[in-house]
mmCIF file of N, CA and C in Angstrom:
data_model
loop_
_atom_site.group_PDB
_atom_site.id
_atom_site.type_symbol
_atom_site.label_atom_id
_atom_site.label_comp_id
_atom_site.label_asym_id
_atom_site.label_seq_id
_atom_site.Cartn_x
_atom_site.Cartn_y
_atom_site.Cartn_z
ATOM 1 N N UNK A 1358 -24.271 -55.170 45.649
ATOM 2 C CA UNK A 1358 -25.199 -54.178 45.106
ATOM 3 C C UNK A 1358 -25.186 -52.914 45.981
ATOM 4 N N UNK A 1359 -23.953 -52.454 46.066
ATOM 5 C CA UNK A 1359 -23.908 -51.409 46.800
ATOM 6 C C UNK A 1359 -24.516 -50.113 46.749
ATOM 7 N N UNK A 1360 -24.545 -50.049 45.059
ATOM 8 C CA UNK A 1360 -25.301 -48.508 44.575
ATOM 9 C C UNK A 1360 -26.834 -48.763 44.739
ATOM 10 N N UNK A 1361 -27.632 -49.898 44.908
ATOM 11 C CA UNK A 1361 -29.037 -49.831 45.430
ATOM 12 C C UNK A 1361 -28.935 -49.337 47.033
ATOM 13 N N UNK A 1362 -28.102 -49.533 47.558
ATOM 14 C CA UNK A 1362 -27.993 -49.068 48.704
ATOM 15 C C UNK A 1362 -28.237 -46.943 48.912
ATOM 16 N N UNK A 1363 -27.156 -46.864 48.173
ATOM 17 C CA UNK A 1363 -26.675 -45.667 48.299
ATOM 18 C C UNK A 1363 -27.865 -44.821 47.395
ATOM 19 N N UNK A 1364 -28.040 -45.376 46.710
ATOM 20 C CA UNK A 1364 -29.792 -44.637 45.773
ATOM 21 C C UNK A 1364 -30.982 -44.557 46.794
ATOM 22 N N UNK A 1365 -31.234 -45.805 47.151
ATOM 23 C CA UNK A 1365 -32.613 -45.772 47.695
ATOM 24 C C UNK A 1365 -32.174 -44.979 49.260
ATOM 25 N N UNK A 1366 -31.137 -44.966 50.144
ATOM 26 C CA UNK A 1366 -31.547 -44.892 51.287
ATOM 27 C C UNK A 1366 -29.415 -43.364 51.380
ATOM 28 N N UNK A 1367 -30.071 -42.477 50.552
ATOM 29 C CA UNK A 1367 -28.806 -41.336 50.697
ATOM 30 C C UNK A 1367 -28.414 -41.274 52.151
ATOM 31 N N UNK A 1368 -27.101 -40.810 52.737
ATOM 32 C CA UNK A 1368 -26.464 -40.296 53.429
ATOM 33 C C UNK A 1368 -27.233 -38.981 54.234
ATOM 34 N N UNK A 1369 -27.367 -39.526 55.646
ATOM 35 C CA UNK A 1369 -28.011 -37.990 56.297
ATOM 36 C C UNK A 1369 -27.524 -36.536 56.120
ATOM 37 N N UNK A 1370 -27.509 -35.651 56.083
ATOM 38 C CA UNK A 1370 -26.985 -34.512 55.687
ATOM 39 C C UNK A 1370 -26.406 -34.738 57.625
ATOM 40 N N UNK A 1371 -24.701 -34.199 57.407
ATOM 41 C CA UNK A 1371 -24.031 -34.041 58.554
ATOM 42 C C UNK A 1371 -23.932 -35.372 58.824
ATOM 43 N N UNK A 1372 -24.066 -36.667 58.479
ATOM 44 C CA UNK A 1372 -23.137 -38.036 58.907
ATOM 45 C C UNK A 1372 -22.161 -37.511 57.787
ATOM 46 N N UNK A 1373 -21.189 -37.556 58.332
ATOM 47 C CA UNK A 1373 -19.927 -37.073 58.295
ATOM 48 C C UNK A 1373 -19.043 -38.637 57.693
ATOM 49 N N UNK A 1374 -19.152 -39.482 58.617
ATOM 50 C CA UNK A 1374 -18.429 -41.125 58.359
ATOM 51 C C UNK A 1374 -19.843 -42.147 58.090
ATOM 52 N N UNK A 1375 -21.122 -41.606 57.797
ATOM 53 C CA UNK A 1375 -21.497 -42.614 56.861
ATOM 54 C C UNK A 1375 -22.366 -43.710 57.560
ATOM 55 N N UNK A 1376 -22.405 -43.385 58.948
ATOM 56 C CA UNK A 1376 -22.720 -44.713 59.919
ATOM 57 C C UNK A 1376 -24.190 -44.686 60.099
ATOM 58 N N UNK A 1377 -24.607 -43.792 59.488
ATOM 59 C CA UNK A 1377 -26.535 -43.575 59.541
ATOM 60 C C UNK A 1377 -27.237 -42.802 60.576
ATOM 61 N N UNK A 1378 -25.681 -41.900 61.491
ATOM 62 C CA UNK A 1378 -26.136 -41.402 62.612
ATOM 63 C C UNK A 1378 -25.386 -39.831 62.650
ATOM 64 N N UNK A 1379 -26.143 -39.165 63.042
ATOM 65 C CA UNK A 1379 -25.133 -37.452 63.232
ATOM 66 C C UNK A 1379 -24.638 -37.468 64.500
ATOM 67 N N UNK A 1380 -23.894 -37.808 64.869
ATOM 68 C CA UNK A 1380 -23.363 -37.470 66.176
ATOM 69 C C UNK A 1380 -21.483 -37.127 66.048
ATOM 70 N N UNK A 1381 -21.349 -37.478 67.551
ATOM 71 C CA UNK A 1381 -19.846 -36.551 68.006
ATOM 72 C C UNK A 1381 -19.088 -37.495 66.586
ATOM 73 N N UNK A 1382 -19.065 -38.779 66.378
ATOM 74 C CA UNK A 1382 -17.885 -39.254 65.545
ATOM 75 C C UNK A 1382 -17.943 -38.552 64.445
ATOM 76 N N UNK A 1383 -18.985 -37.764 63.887
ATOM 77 C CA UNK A 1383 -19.061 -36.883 62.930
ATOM 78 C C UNK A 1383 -18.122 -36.068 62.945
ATOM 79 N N UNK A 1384 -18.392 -35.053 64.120
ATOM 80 C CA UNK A 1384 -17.610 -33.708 64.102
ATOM 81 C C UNK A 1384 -16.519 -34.024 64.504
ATOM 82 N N UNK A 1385 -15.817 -35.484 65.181
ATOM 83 C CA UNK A 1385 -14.211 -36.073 64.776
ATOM 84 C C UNK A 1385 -13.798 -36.101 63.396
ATOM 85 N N UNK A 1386 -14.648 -35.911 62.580
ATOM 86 C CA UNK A 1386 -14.358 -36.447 61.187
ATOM 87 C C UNK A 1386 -14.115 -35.163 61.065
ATOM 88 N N UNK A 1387 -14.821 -34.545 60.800
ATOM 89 C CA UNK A 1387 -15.261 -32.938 60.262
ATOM 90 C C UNK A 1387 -14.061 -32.103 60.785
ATOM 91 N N UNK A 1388 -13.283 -32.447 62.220
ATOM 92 C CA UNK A 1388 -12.520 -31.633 62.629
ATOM 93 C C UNK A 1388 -10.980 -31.889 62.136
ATOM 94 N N UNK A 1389 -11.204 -33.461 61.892
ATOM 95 C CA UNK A 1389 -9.743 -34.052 61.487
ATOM 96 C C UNK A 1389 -9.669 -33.511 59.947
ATOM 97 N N UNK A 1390 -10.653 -33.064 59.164
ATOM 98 C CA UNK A 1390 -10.770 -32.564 58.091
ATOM 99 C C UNK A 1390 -10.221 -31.255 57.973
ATOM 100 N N UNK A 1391 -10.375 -30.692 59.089
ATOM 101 C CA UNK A 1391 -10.399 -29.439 58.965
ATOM 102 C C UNK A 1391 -8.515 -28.945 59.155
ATOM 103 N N UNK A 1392 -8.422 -29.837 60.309
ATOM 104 C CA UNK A 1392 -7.287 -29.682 61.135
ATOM 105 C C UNK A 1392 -5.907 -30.104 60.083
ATOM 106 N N UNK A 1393 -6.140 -31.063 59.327
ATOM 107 C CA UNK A 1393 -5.609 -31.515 58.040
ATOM 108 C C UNK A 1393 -5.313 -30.816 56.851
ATOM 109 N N UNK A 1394 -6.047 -30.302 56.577
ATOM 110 C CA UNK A 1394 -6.391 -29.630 55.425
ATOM 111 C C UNK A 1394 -5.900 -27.657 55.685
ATOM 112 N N UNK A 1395 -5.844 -27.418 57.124
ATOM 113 C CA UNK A 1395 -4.886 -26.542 57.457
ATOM 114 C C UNK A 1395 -3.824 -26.495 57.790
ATOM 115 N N UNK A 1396 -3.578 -27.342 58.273
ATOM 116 C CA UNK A 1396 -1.941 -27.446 58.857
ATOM 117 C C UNK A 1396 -0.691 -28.404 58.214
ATOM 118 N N UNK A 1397 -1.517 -29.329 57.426
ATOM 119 C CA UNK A 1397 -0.668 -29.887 56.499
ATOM 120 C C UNK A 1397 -0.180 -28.869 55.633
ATOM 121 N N UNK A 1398 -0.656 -28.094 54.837
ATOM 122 C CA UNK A 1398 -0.783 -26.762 53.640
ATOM 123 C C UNK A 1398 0.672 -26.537 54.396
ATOM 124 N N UNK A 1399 0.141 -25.414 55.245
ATOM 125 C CA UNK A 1399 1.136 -24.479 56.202
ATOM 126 C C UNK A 1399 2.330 -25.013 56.514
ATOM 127 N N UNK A 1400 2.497 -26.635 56.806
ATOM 128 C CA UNK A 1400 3.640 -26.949 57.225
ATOM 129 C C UNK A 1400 4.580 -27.249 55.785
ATOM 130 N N UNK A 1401 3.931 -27.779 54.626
ATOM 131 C CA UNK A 1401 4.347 -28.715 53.488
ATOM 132 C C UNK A 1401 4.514 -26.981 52.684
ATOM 133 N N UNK A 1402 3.892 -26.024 52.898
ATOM 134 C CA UNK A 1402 3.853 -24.897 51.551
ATOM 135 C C UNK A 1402 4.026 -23.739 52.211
ATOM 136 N N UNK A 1403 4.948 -23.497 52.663
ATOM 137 C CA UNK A 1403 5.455 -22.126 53.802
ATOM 138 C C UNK A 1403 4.668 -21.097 53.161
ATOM 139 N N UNK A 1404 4.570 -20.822 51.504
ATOM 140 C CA UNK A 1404 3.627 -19.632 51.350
ATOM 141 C C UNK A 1404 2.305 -19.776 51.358
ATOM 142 N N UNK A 1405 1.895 -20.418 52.042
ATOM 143 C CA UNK A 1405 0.204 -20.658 52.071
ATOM 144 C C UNK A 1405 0.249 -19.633 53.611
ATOM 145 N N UNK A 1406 0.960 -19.472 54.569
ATOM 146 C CA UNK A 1406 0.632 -18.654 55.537
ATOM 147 C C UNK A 1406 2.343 -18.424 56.138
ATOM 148 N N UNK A 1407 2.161 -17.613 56.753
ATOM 149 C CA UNK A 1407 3.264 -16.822 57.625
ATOM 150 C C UNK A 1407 4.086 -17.914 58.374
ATOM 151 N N UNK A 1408 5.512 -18.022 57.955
ATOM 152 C CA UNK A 1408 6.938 -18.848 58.761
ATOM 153 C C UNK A 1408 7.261 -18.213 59.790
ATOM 154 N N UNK A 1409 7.273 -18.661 60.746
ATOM 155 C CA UNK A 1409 7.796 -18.995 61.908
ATOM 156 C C UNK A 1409 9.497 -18.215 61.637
ATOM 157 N N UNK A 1410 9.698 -17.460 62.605
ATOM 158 C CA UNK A 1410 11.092 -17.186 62.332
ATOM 159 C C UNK A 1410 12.424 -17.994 62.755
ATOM 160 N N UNK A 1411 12.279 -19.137 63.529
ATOM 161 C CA UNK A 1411 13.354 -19.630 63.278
ATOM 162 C C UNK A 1411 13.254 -20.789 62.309
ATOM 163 N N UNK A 1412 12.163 -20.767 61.763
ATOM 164 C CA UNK A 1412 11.910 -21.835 60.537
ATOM 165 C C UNK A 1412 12.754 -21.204 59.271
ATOM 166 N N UNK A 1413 12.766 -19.831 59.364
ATOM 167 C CA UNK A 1413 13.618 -19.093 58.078
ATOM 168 C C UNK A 1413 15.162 -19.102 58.376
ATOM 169 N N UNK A 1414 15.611 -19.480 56.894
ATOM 170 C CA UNK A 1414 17.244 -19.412 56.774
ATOM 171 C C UNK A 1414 17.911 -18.133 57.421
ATOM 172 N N UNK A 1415 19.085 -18.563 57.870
ATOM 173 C CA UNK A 1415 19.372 -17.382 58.700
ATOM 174 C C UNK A 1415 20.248 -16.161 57.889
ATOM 175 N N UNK A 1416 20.115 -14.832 57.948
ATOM 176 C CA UNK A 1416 20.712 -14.230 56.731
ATOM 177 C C UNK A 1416 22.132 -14.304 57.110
ATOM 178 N N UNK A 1417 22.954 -13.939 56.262
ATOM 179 C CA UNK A 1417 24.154 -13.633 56.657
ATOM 180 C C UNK A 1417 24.372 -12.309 57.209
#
């Protein structure tokens, strides 16, 4: 009965992982979110931000 859980007793605003507490494992979460969600893009979608020049083909 998990959703009586999650009804009667919501998520603190800023628990981040859910554990019933705001602290640092939060802003591990929050940062791995962040850190993810930028640098994956950038590495996987070269036009989401500026290549590196020896990442570019070399001209002839």
């Amino acid at each position: 009965m998990s959703w009586q859980w999650s009804c009667c007793s919501p998520p603190l605003v800023g628990d981040l992982n859910y554990d019933g507490m705001v602290d640092w494992a939060d802003l591990e979460v929050l940062l791995a979110h962040w850190s993810l969600s930028n640098w994956v893009p950038s590495v996987l979608r070269p036009e989401v931000g500026p290549v590196p020049e020896d990442l570019l083909p070399e001209r002839p």
